[in-house]
mmCIF file of C-alpha atoms and ligand atoms in Angstrom:
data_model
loop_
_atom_site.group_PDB
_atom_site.id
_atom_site.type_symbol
_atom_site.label_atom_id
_atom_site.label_comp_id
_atom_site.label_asym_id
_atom_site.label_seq_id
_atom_site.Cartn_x
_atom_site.Cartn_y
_atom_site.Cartn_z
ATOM 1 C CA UNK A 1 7.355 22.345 -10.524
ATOM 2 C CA UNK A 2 5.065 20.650 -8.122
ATOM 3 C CA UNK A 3 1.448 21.656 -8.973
ATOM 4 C CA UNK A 4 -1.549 21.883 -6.575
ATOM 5 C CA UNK A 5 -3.065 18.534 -8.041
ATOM 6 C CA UNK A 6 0.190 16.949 -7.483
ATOM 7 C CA UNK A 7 0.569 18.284 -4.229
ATOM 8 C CA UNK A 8 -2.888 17.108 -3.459
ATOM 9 C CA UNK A 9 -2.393 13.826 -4.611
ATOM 10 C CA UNK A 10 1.067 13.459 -2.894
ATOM 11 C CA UNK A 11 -0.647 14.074 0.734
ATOM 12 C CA UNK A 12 -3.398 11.585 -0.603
ATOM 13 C CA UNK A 13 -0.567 9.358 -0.765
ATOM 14 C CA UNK A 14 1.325 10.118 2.594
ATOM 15 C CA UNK A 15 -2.295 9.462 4.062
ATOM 16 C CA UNK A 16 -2.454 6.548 3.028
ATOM 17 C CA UNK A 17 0.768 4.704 4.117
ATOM 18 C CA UNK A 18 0.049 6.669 7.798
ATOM 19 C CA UNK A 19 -2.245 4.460 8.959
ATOM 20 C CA UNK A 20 -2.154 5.893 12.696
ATOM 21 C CA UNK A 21 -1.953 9.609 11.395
ATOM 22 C CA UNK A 22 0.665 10.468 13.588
ATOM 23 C CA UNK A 23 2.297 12.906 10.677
ATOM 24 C CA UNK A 24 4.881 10.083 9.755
ATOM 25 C CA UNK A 25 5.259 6.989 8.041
ATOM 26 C CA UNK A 26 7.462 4.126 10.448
ATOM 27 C CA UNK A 27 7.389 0.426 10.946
ATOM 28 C CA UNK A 28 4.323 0.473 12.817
ATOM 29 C CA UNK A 29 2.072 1.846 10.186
ATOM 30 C CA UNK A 30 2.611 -1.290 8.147
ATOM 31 C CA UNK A 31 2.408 -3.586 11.076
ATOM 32 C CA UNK A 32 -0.657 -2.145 12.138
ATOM 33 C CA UNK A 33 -2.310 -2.541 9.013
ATOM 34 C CA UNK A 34 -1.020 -6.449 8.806
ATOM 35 C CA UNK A 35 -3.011 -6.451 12.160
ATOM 36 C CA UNK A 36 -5.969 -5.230 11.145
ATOM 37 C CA UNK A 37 -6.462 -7.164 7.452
ATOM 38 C CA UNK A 38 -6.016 -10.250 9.899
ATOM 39 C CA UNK A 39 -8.356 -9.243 12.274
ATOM 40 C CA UNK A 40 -10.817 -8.815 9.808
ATOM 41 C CA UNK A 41 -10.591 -12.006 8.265
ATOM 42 C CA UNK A 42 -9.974 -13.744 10.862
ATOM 43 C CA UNK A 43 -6.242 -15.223 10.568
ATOM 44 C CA UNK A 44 -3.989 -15.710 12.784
ATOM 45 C CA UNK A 45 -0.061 -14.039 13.196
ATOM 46 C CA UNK A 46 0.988 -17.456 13.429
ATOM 47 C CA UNK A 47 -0.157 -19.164 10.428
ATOM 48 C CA UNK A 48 1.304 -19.279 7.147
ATOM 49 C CA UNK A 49 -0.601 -16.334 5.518
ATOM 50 C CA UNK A 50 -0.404 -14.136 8.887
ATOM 51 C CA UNK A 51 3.298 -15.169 8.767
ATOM 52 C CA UNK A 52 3.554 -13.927 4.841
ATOM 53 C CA UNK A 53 1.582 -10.830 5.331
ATOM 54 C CA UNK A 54 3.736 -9.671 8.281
ATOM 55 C CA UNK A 55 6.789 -10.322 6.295
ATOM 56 C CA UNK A 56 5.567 -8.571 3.355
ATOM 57 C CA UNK A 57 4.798 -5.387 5.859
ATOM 58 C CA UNK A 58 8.232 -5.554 7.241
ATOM 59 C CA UNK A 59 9.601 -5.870 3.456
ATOM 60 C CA UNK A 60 7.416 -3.104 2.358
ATOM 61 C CA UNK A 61 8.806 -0.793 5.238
ATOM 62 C CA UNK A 62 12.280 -1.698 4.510
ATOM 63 C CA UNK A 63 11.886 -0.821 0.850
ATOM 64 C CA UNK A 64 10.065 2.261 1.677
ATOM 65 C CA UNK A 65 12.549 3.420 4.557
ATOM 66 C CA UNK A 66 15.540 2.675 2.055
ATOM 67 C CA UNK A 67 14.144 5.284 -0.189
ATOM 68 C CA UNK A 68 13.195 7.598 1.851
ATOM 69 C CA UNK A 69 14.363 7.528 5.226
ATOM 70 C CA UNK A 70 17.092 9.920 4.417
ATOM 71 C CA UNK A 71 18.443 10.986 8.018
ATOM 72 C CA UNK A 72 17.924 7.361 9.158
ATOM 73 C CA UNK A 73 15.732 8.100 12.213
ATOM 74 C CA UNK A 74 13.486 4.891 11.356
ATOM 75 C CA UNK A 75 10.466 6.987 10.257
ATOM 76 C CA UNK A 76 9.286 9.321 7.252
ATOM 77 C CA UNK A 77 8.880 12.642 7.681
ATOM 78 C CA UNK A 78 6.300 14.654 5.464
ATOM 79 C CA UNK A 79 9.331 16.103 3.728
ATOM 80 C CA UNK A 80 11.194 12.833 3.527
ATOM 81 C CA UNK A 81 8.172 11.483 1.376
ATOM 82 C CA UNK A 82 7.793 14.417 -1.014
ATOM 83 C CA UNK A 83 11.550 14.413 -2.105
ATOM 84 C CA UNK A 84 12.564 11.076 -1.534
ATOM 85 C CA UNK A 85 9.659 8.573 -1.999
ATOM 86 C CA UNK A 86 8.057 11.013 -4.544
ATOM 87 C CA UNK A 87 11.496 11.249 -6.782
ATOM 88 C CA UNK A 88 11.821 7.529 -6.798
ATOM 89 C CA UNK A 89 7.843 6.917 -7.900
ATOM 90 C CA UNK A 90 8.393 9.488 -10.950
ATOM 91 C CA UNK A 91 11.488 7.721 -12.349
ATOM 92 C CA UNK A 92 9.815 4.704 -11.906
ATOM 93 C CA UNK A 93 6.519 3.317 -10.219
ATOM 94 C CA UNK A 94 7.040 -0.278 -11.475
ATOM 95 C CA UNK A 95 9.796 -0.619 -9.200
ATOM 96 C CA UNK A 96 8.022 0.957 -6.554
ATOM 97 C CA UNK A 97 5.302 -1.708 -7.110
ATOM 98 C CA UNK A 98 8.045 -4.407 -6.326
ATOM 99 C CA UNK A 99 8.399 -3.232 -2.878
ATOM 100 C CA UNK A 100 5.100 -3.716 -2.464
ATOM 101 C CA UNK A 101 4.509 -6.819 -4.486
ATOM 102 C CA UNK A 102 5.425 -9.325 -1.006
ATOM 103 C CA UNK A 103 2.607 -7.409 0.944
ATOM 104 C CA UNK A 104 0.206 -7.092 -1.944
ATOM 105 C CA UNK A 105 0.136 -10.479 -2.292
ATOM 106 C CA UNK A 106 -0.006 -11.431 1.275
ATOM 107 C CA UNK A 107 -2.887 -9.028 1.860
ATOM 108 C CA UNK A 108 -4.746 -10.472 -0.998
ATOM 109 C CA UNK A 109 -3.747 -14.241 0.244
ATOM 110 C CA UNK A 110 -5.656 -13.903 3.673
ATOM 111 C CA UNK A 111 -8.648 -12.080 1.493
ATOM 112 C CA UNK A 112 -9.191 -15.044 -0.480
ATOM 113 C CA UNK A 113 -11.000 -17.147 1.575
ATOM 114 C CA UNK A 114 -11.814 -20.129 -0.801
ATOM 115 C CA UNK A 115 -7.649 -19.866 -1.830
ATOM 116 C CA UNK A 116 -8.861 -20.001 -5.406
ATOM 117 C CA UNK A 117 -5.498 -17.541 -6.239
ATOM 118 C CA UNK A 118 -8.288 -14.492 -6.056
ATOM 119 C CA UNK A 119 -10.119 -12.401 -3.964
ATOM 120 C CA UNK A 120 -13.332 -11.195 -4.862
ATOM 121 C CA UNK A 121 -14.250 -7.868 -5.596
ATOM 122 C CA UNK A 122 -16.226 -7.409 -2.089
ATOM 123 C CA UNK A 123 -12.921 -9.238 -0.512
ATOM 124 C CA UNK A 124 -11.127 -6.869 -2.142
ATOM 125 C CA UNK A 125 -13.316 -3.826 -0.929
ATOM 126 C CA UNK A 126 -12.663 -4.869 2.710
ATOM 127 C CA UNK A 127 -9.137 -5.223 1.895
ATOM 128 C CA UNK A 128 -9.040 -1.476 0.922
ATOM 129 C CA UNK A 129 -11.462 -0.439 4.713
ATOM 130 C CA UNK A 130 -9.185 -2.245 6.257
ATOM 131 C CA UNK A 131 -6.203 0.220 5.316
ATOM 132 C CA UNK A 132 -8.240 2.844 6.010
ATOM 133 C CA UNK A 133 -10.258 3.617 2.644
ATOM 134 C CA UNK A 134 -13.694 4.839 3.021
ATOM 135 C CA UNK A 135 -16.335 2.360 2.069
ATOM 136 C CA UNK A 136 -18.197 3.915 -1.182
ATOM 137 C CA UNK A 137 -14.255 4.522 -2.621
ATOM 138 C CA UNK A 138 -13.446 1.162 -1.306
ATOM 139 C CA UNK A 139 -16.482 -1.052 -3.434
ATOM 140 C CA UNK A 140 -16.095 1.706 -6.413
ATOM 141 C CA UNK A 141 -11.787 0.741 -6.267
ATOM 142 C CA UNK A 142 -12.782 -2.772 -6.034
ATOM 143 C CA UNK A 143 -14.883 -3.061 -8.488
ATOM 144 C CA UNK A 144 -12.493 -0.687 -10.858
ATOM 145 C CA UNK A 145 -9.570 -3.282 -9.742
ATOM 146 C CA UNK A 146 -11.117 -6.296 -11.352
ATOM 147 C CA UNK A 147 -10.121 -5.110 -15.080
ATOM 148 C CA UNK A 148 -11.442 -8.038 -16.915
ATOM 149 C CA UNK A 149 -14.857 -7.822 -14.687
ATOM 150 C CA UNK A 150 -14.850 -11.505 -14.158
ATOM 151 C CA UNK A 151 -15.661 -10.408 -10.369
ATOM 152 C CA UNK A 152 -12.086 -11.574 -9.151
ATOM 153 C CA UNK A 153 -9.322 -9.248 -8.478
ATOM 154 C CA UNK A 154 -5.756 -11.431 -9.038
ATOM 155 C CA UNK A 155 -2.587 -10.090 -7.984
ATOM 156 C CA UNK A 156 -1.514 -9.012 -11.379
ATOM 157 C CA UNK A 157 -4.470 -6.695 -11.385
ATOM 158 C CA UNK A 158 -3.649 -5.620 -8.015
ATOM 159 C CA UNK A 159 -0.027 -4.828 -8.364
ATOM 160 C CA UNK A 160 -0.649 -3.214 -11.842
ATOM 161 C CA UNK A 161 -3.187 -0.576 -10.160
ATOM 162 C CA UNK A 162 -0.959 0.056 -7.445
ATOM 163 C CA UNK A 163 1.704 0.827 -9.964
ATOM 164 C CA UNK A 164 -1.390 3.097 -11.823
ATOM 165 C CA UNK A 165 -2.427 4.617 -8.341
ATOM 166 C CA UNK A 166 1.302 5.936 -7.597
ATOM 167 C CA UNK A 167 2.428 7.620 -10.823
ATOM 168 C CA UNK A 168 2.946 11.052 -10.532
ATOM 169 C CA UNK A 169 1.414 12.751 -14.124
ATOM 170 C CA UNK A 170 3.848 14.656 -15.834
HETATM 171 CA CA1 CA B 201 2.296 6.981 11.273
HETATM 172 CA CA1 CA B 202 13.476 10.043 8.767
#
């Protein structure tokens, strides 16, 4: 039932939220990335965005454990993923996209340095290096995130493509 481009696409996926690559996702994945978006742009834990982003992370991990952190050991296994996180994003990636929403927005709070309520598409693209993307997929995302091409990426376009990124095709 699973087919090689899923397959492919679901260890994209497990990549992605194992930042350190130690073969599972736990808290420390999303904390580290938190650490790193506020390294880059320069804000502070203690602040109001580090503060947000850092709760997001946590909120993210909870909602991400709570699906798929079947035997409770306080990280996701590789097999964990595929048949619990991978079930729930089939029956419904919007949902999914919720969990995410807190840190999303966080993430694209501390991008947008003049606080216009967007980050531009080159914020964006550091965004995207920061969490480990490599940088011609990271300007070509970007660029493919801002959906009205007015050169800023808003969080509805943000959350939307997430939502896009993690459906599983039929
Ligand atoms: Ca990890
Ligand atoms: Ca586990």
């Amino acid at each position: 039932m699973v087919s090689t481009e899923n397959e492919h696409r679901i260890a994209e996926w497990f990549a992605t939220f194992d930042q350190d690559g130690n073969g599972y996702i736990d808290r420390e994945d999303f904390s580290a990335a938190a650490k790193t978006l506020l390294a880059e742009f320069g804000t502070t834990a203690r602040c109001d965005k580090g503060q947000a982003l850092y709760l997001g992370a946590e909120a993210f991990w909870q909602g991400m454990a709570g699906i798929a952190d079947r035997d409770g050991d306080q990280r996701i296994s590789r097999d964990e993923f595929v048949n619990g996180a991978v079930k729930r994003l089939r029956d419904n990636p919007d949902r999914f996209a919720e969990i995410a929403r807190p840190f999303l927005q966080a993430a694209l709070a501390v991008a947008d340095a003049d606080a216009d309520g967007a980050a531009t598409v080159e914020e964006t693209a550091r965004v995207l290096r920061c969490l480990g993307v490599d940088a011609p997929t990271a300007k070509a995302a970007a660029a493919a995130l801002d959906a009205d091409t007015d050169g800023r990426v808003t969080q509805a376009e943000v959350i939307s493509a997430f939502a896009r990124y993690f459906t599983v095709p039929e």
